[in-house]
Coordinates of C-alpha atoms in Angstrom, one line a residue:
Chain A
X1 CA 134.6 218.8 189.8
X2 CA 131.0 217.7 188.9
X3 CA 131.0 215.3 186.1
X4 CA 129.4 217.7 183.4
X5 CA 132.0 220.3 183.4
X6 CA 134.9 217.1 184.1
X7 CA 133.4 215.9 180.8
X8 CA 133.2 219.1 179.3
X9 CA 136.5 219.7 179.6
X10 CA 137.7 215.7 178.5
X11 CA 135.4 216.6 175.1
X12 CA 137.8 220.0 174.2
X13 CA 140.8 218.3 175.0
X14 CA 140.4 214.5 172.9
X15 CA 139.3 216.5 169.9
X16 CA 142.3 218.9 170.5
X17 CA 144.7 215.8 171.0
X18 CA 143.3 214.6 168.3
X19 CA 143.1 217.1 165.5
X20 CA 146.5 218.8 166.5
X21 CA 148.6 216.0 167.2
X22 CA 147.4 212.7 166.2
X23 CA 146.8 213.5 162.8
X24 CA 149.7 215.5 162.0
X25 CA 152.1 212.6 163.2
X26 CA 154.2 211.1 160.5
X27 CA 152.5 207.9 159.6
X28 CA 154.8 204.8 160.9
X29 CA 153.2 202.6 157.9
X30 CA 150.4 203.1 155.4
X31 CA 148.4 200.9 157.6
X32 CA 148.5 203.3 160.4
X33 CA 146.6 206.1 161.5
X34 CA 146.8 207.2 165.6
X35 CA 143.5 207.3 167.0
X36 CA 142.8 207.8 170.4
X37 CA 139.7 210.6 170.7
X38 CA 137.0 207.6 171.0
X39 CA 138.5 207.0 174.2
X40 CA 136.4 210.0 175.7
X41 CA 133.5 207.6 174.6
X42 CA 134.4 204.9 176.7
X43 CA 134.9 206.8 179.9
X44 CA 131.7 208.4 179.7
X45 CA 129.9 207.3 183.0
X46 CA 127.6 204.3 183.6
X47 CA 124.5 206.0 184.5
X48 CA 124.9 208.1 180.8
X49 CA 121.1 207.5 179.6
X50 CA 120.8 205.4 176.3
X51 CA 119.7 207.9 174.5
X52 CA 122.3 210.8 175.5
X53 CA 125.1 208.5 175.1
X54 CA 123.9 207.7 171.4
X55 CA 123.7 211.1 170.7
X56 CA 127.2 212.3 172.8
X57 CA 128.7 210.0 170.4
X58 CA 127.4 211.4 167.5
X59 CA 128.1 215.0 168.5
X60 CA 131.7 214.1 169.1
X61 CA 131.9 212.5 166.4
X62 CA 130.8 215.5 164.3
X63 CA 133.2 217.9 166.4
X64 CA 136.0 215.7 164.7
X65 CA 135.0 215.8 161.8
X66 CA 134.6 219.4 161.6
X67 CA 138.6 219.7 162.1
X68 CA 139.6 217.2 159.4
X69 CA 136.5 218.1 156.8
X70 CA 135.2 214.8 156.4
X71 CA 131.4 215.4 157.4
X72 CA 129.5 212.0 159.0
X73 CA 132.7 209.9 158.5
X74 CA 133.9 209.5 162.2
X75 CA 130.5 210.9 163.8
X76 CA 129.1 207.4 162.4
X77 CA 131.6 205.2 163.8
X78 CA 131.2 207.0 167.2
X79 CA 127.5 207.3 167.7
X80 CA 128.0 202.8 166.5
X81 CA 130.1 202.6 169.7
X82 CA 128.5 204.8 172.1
X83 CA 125.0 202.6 171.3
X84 CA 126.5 199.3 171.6
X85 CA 128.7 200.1 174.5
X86 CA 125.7 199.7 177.2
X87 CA 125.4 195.9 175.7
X88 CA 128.7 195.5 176.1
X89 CA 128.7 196.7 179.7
X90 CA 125.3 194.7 181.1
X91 CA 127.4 191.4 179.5
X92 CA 131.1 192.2 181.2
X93 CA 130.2 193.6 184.6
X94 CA 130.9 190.7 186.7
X95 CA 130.4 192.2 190.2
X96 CA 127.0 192.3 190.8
X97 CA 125.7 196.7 190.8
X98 CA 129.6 196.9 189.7
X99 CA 128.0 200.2 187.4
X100 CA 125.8 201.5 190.6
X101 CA 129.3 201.4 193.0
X102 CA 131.2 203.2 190.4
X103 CA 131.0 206.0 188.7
X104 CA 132.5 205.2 184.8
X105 CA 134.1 201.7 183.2
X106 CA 137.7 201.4 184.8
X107 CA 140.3 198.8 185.5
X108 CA 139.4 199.4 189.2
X109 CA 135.5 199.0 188.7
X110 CA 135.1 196.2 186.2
X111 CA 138.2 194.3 186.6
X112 CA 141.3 193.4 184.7
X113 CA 140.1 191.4 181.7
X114 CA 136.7 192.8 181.2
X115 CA 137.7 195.9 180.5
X116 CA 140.0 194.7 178.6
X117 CA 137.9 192.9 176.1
X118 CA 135.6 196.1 176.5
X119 CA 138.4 198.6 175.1
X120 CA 139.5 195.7 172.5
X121 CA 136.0 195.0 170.9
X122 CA 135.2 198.4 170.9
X123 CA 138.5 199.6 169.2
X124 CA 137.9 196.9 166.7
X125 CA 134.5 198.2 165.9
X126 CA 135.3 201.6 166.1
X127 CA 138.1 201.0 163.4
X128 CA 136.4 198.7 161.2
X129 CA 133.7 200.7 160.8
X130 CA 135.3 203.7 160.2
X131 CA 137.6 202.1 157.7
X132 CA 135.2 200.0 155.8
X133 CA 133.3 203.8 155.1
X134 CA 136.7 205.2 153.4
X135 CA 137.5 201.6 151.8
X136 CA 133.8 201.6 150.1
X137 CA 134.6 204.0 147.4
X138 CA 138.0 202.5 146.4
X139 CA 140.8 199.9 147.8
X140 CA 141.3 196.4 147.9
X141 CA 140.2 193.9 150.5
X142 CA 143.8 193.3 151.8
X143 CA 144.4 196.8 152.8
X144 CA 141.4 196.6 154.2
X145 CA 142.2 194.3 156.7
X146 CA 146.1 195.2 157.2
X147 CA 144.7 199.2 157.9
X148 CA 142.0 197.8 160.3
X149 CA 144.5 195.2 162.2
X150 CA 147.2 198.4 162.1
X151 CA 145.1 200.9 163.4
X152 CA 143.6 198.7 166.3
X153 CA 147.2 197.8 167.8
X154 CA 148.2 201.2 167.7
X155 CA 144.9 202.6 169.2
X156 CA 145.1 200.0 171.9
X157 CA 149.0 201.0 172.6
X158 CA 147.6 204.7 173.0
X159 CA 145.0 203.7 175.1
X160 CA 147.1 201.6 177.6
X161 CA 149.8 204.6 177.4
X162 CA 146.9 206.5 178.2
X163 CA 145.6 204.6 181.4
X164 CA 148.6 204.4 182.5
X165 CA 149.7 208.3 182.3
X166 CA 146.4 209.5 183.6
X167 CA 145.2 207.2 186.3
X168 CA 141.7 207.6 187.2
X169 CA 140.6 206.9 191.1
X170 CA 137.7 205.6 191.5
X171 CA 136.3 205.7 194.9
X172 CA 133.5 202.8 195.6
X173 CA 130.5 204.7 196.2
X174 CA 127.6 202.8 198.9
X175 CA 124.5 204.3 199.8
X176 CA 125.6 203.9 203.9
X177 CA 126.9 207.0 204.2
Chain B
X1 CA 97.8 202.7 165.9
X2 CA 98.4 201.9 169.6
X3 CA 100.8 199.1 168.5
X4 CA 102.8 201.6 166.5
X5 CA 103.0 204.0 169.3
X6 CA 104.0 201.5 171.5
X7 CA 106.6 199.9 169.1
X8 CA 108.3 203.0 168.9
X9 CA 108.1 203.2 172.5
X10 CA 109.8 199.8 173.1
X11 CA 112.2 200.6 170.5
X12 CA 113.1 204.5 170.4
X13 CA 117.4 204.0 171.1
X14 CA 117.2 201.7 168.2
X15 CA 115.7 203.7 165.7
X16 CA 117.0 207.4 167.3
X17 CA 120.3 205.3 166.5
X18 CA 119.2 204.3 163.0
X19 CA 118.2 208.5 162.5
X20 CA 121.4 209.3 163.5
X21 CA 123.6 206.9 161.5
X22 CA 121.6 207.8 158.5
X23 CA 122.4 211.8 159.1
X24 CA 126.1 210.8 159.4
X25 CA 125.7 208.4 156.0
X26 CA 123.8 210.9 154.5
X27 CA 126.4 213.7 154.8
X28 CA 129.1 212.0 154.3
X29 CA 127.9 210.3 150.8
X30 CA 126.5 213.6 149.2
X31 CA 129.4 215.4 150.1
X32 CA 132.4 216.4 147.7
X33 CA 134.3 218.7 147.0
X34 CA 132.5 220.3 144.9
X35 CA 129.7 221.6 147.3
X36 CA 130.4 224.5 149.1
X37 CA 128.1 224.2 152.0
X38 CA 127.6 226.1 154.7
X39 CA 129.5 223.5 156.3
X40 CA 132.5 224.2 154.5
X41 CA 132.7 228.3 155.0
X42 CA 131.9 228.4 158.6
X43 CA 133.9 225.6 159.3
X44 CA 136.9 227.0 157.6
X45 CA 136.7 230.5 159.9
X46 CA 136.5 228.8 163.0
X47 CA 138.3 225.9 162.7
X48 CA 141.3 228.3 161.2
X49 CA 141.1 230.1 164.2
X50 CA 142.2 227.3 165.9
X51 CA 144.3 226.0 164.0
X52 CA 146.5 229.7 164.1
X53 CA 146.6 229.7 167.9
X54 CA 148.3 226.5 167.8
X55 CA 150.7 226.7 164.8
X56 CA 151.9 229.9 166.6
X57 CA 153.7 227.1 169.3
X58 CA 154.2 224.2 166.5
X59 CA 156.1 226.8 163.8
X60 CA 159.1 227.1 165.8
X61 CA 159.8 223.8 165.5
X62 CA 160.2 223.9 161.7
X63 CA 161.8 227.0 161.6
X64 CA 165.2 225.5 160.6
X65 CA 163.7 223.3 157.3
X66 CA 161.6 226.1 156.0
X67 CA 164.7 228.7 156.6
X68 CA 166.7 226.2 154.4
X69 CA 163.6 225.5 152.1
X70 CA 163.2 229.8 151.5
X71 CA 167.1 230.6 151.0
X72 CA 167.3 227.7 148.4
X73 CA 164.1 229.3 146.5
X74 CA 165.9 232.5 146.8
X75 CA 169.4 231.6 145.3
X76 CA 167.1 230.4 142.6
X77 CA 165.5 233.4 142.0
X78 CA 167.9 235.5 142.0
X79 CA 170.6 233.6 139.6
X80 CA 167.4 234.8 137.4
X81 CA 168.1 238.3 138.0
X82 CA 168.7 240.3 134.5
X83 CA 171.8 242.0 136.4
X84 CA 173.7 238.7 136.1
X85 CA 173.9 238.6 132.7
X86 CA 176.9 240.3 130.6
X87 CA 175.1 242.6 127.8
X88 CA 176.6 242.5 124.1
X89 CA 178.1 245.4 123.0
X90 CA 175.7 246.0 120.2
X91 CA 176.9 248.4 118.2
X92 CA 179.9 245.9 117.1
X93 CA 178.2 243.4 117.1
X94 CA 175.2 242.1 115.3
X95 CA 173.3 241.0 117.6
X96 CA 169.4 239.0 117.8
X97 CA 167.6 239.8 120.4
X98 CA 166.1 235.9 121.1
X99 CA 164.0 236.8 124.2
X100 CA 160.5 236.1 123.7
X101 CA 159.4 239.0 125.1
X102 CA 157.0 241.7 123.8
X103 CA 159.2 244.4 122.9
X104 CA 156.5 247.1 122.7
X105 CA 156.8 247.2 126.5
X106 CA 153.0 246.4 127.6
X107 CA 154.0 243.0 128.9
X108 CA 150.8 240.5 129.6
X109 CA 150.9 239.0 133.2
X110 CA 149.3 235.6 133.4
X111 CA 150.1 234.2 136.5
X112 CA 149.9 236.2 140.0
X113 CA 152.1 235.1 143.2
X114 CA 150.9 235.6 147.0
X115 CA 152.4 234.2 149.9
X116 CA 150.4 232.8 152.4
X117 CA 150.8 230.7 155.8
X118 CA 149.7 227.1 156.4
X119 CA 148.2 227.0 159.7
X120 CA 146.5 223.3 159.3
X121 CA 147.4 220.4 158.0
X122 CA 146.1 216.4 158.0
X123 CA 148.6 213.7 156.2
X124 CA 147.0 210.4 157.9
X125 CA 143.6 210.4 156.8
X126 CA 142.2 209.8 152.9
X127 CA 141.4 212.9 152.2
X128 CA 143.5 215.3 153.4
X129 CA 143.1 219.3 153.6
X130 CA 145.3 222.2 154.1
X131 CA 144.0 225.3 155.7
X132 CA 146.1 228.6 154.6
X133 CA 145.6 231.8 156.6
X134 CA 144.7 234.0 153.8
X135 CA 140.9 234.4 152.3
X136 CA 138.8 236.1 150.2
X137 CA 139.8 239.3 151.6
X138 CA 143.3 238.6 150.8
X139 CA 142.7 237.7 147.1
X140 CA 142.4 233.7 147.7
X141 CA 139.6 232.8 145.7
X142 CA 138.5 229.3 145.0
X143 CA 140.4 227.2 141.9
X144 CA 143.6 228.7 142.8
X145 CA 147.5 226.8 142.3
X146 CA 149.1 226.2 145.5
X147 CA 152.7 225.7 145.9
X148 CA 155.2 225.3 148.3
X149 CA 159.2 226.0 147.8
X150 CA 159.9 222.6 147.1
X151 CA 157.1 221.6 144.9
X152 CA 152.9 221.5 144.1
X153 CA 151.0 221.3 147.2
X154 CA 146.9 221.3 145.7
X155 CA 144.5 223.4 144.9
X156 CA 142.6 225.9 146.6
X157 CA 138.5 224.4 146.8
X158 CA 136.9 226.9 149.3
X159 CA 137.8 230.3 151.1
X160 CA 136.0 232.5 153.6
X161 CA 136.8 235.6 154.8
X162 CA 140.9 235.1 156.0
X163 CA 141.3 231.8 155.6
X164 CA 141.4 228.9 152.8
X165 CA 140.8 225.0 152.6
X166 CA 143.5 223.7 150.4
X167 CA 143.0 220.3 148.8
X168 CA 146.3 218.6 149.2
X169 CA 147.6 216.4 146.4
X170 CA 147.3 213.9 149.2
X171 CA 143.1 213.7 148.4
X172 CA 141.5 211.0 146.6
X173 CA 140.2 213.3 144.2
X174 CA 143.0 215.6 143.3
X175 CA 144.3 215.4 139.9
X176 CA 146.9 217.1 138.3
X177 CA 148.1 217.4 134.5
X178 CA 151.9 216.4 134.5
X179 CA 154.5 215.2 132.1
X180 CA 157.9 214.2 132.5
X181 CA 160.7 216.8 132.2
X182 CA 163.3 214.8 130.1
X183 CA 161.2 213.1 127.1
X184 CA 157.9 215.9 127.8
X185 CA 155.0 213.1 128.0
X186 CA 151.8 214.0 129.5
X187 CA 150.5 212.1 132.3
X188 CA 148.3 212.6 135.2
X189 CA 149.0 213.1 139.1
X190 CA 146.9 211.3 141.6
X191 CA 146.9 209.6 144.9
X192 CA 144.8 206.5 145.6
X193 CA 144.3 207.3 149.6
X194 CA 147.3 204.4 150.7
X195 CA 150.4 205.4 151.1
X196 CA 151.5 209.2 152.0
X197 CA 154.8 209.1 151.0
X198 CA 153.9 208.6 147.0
X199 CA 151.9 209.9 144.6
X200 CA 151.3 208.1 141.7
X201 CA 151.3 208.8 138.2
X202 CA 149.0 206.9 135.6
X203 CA 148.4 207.3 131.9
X204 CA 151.7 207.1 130.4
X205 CA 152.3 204.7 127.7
X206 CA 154.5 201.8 128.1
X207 CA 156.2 203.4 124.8
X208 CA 158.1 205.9 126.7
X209 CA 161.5 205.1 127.8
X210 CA 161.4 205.8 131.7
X211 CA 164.1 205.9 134.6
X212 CA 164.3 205.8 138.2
X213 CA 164.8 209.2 139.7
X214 CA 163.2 210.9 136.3
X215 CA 161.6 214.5 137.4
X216 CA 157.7 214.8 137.0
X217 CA 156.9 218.5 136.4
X218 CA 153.3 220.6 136.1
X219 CA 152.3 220.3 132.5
X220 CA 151.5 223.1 130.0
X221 CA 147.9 222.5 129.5
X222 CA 147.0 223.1 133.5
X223 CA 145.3 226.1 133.8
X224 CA 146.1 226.0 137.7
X225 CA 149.5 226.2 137.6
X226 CA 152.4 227.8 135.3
X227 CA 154.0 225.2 133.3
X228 CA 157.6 222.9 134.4
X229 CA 156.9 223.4 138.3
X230 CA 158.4 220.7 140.0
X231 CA 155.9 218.2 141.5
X232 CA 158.2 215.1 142.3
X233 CA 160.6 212.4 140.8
X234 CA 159.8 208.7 139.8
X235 CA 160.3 206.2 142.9
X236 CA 159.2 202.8 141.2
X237 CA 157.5 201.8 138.5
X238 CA 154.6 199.4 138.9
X239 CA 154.5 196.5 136.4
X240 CA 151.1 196.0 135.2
X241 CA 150.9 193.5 132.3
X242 CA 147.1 194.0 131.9
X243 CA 147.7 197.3 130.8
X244 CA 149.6 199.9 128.0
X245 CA 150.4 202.4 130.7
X246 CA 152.3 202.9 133.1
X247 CA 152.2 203.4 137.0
X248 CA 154.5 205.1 138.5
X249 CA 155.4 205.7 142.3
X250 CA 156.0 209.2 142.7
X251 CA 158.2 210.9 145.8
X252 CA 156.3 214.4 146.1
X253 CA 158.8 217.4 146.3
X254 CA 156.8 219.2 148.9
X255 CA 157.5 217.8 152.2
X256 CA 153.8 217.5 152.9
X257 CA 154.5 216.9 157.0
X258 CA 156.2 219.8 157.2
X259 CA 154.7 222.8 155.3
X260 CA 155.0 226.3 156.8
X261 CA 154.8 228.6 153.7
X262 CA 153.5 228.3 150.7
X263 CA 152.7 230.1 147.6
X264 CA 149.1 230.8 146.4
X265 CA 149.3 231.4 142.2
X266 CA 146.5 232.8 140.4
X267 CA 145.7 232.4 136.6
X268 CA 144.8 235.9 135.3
X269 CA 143.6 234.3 133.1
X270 CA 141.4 231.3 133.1
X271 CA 138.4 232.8 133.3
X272 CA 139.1 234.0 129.3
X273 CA 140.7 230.5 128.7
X274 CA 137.3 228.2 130.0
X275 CA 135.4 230.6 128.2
X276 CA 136.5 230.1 124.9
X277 CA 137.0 226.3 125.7
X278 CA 133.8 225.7 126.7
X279 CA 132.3 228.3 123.1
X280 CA 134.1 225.8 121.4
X281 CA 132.8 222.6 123.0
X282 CA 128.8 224.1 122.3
X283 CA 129.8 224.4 118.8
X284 CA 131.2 220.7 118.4
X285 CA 127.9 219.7 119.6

């Protein structure tokens, strides 16, 4: 499957995920709201140009936000993560042309902890952000922080759960052959 | 002018990024519920489309709850049946006829019923919205009472042609007029975006005598719904010395994570009502 129409295809099926499952599910706590969708961001390949990526984020983002009616609030926190993940990237790869071998961020391609700490500081920002624009208009610092800390474990859970369900090979590509 | 040019150059992901967070900013700050956008109409078509393909799979699952839900409305209804009732023989006994009805037989309906199907639903997010499969073309208009069997569910903010967007009473910026069944004090329904298990109730004085368990009903002086329609019971009071009022926790009726039909009420009439209100504000001022 080429990559467009393999992305394509991820894109329908996050928001789906997402919108039909995620957000129907009976809260556990009041500090807790399921998100996964960003995930899609994250897996986006390596060689993604700045610029699309920035704006890939932002038009996910929107497609969310479409569903649950709240116009700008998640496309914001998406297009934050898709810029800032090439930082993030250029500062974790350890292997040297680790993104030119591989096709997208893995386990297999950057290693263990580095893409670890990728997924973790990009959950946290993702979920800060997201709930410091609802927390603006009302709310008290304390929730603030509990809602944050709350939602990042149970992203993170999803997102191992995730990994784990739907293992991605990733075949090291040389330019040999 | 060539620095410029070559600023934004050297600096055009940074500032496409800026443009972008400022549409998102921008939209989300200057929108409420008040605007109906295109946003909100085309949205509401397609996404309802959508959202019906799916609930045809997810229904099933509630079928037992909302079965159970319908036959208790319906026992309800029909203990109110006339045909219940054992007539006076009336012409040996005196009898007053105490029904407040209007005898001339041209009775005035206020308040319209329509069924309709909830084929979306959010309960995680701050402001949550129901979308109902039945629009404009179906009589749904905008500012319309919606109940389930168990309780208020929100108002009605925007429809298009065969569907709605419901504002649940889980929405920062839903209010509704309540009182309390037993003593008959007027309060108001909101929800501060924390917890969705509880509403809360605010602007009751501390001069009330309150219980646990007391029922919170829809108050006469809402023009979106009928008066005394059940809307939840008291869970905990909150004690705030800083104030005269109280807050109150309260357990909605409506099962909000499980809604599968509800009941769309229309106000026949409101538009009379706001008229007169409003005539009578202009003279005050």
């Amino acid at each position: 499957m080429s990559d467009l129409v393999k992305n394509t295809v991820r894109f329908l099926l996050f928001i789906l995920v997402q919108v039909l499952v995620l957000v129907k599910v009976k809260p556990l706590h009041q500090f807790v709201v399921p998100y996964l969708y960003f995930l899609y961001i994250l897996w986006l390949p390596f060689n993604t140009p700045r610029l699309a990526l920035t704006f890939i984020g932002f038009l996910f983002g929107f497609s969310l936000d479409y569903f649950v009616k709240t116009p700008g609030l998640h496309a914001a926190a998406c297009a934050l993560i898709a810029y800032v993940r090439p930082f993030l990237v250029s500062i974790l790869i350890s292997q040297e042309g680790a993104d030119q071998n591989y096709k997208s961020p893995s386990v297999t391609s950057m290693g263990w902890a580095p893409y670890a700490t990728y997924v973790v500081v990009l959950t946290l920002l993702h979920n800060t952000y997201l709930v410091f624009l609802e927390w603006m208009e009302m709310g008290s610092f304390l929730f603030f922080l509990g809602k944050v800390l709350g939602t990042t474990g149970v992203s993170l859970l999803l997102i191992l759960l995730t990994e784990l369900l739907f293992y991605r090979k990733q075949s090291f590509k040389t330019n040999t052959a | 002018m060539r620095n410029i040019f070559l600023f934004i150059r050297r600096y055009f992901n940074f500032l496409f990024f800026l443009l972008v967070q400022g549409i998102a900013l921008y939209s989300l700050f200057t929108y409420n519920k008040f605007q109906e956008a295109a946003f909100m109409g085309v949205a509401t078509e397609t996404t309802g489309w959508f959202y019906k393909k799916y609930d045809g799979v997810e229904s099933y699952f509630n079928l037992k709850e909302s079965n159970a839900e319908l036959a208790k409305q319906n026992e309800i209804l029909l203990n109110q049946q006339g045909s219940n009732f054992y007539k006076a023989d009336s012409s040996s006994k005196k009898v007053i006829d105490t029904v407040s009805k209007d005898s001339t037989g041209t009775q005035t309906r206020e308040y319209l019923w329509r069924e309709a199907k909830v084929v979306g639903n959010t309960v995680g997010l701050q402001n949550n919205y129901i979308t109902i499969q039945r629009g404009e073309k179906q009589g749904v208009k905008k500012d319309m009472g919606v109940v389930s069997p168990s309780g208020v569910v929100g108002v009605v903010i925007s429809a298009s042609d065969n569907y709605a967007v419901v504002m649940s009473l889980l929405h920062r910026q839903s209010r509704v007029s309540a009182k309390i069944k037993k003593s008959g004090d007027l309060g108001i329904v909101q929800w501060d975006g924390e917890n969705p298990m509880y509403v809360n109730m605010i602007n009751v004085p501390k001069s009330v005598k309150l219980v646990k368990g007391d029922t919170i009903v829809t108050s006469q002086y809402s023009y979106l719904f009928p008066a005394n329609l059940m809307i939840g019971t008291v869970d905990q009071i909150v004690e705030d010395n800083s104030s005269n009022f109280y807050v109150m926790k309260v357990k909605p009726a409506a099962d909000f994570f499980k809604l599968e039909y509800v009941s769309v009420v229309e106000n026949l009439q409101k538009e009379e009502r706001k008229k007169l209100e409003e005539a009578a504000k202009k003279i005050q001022q």
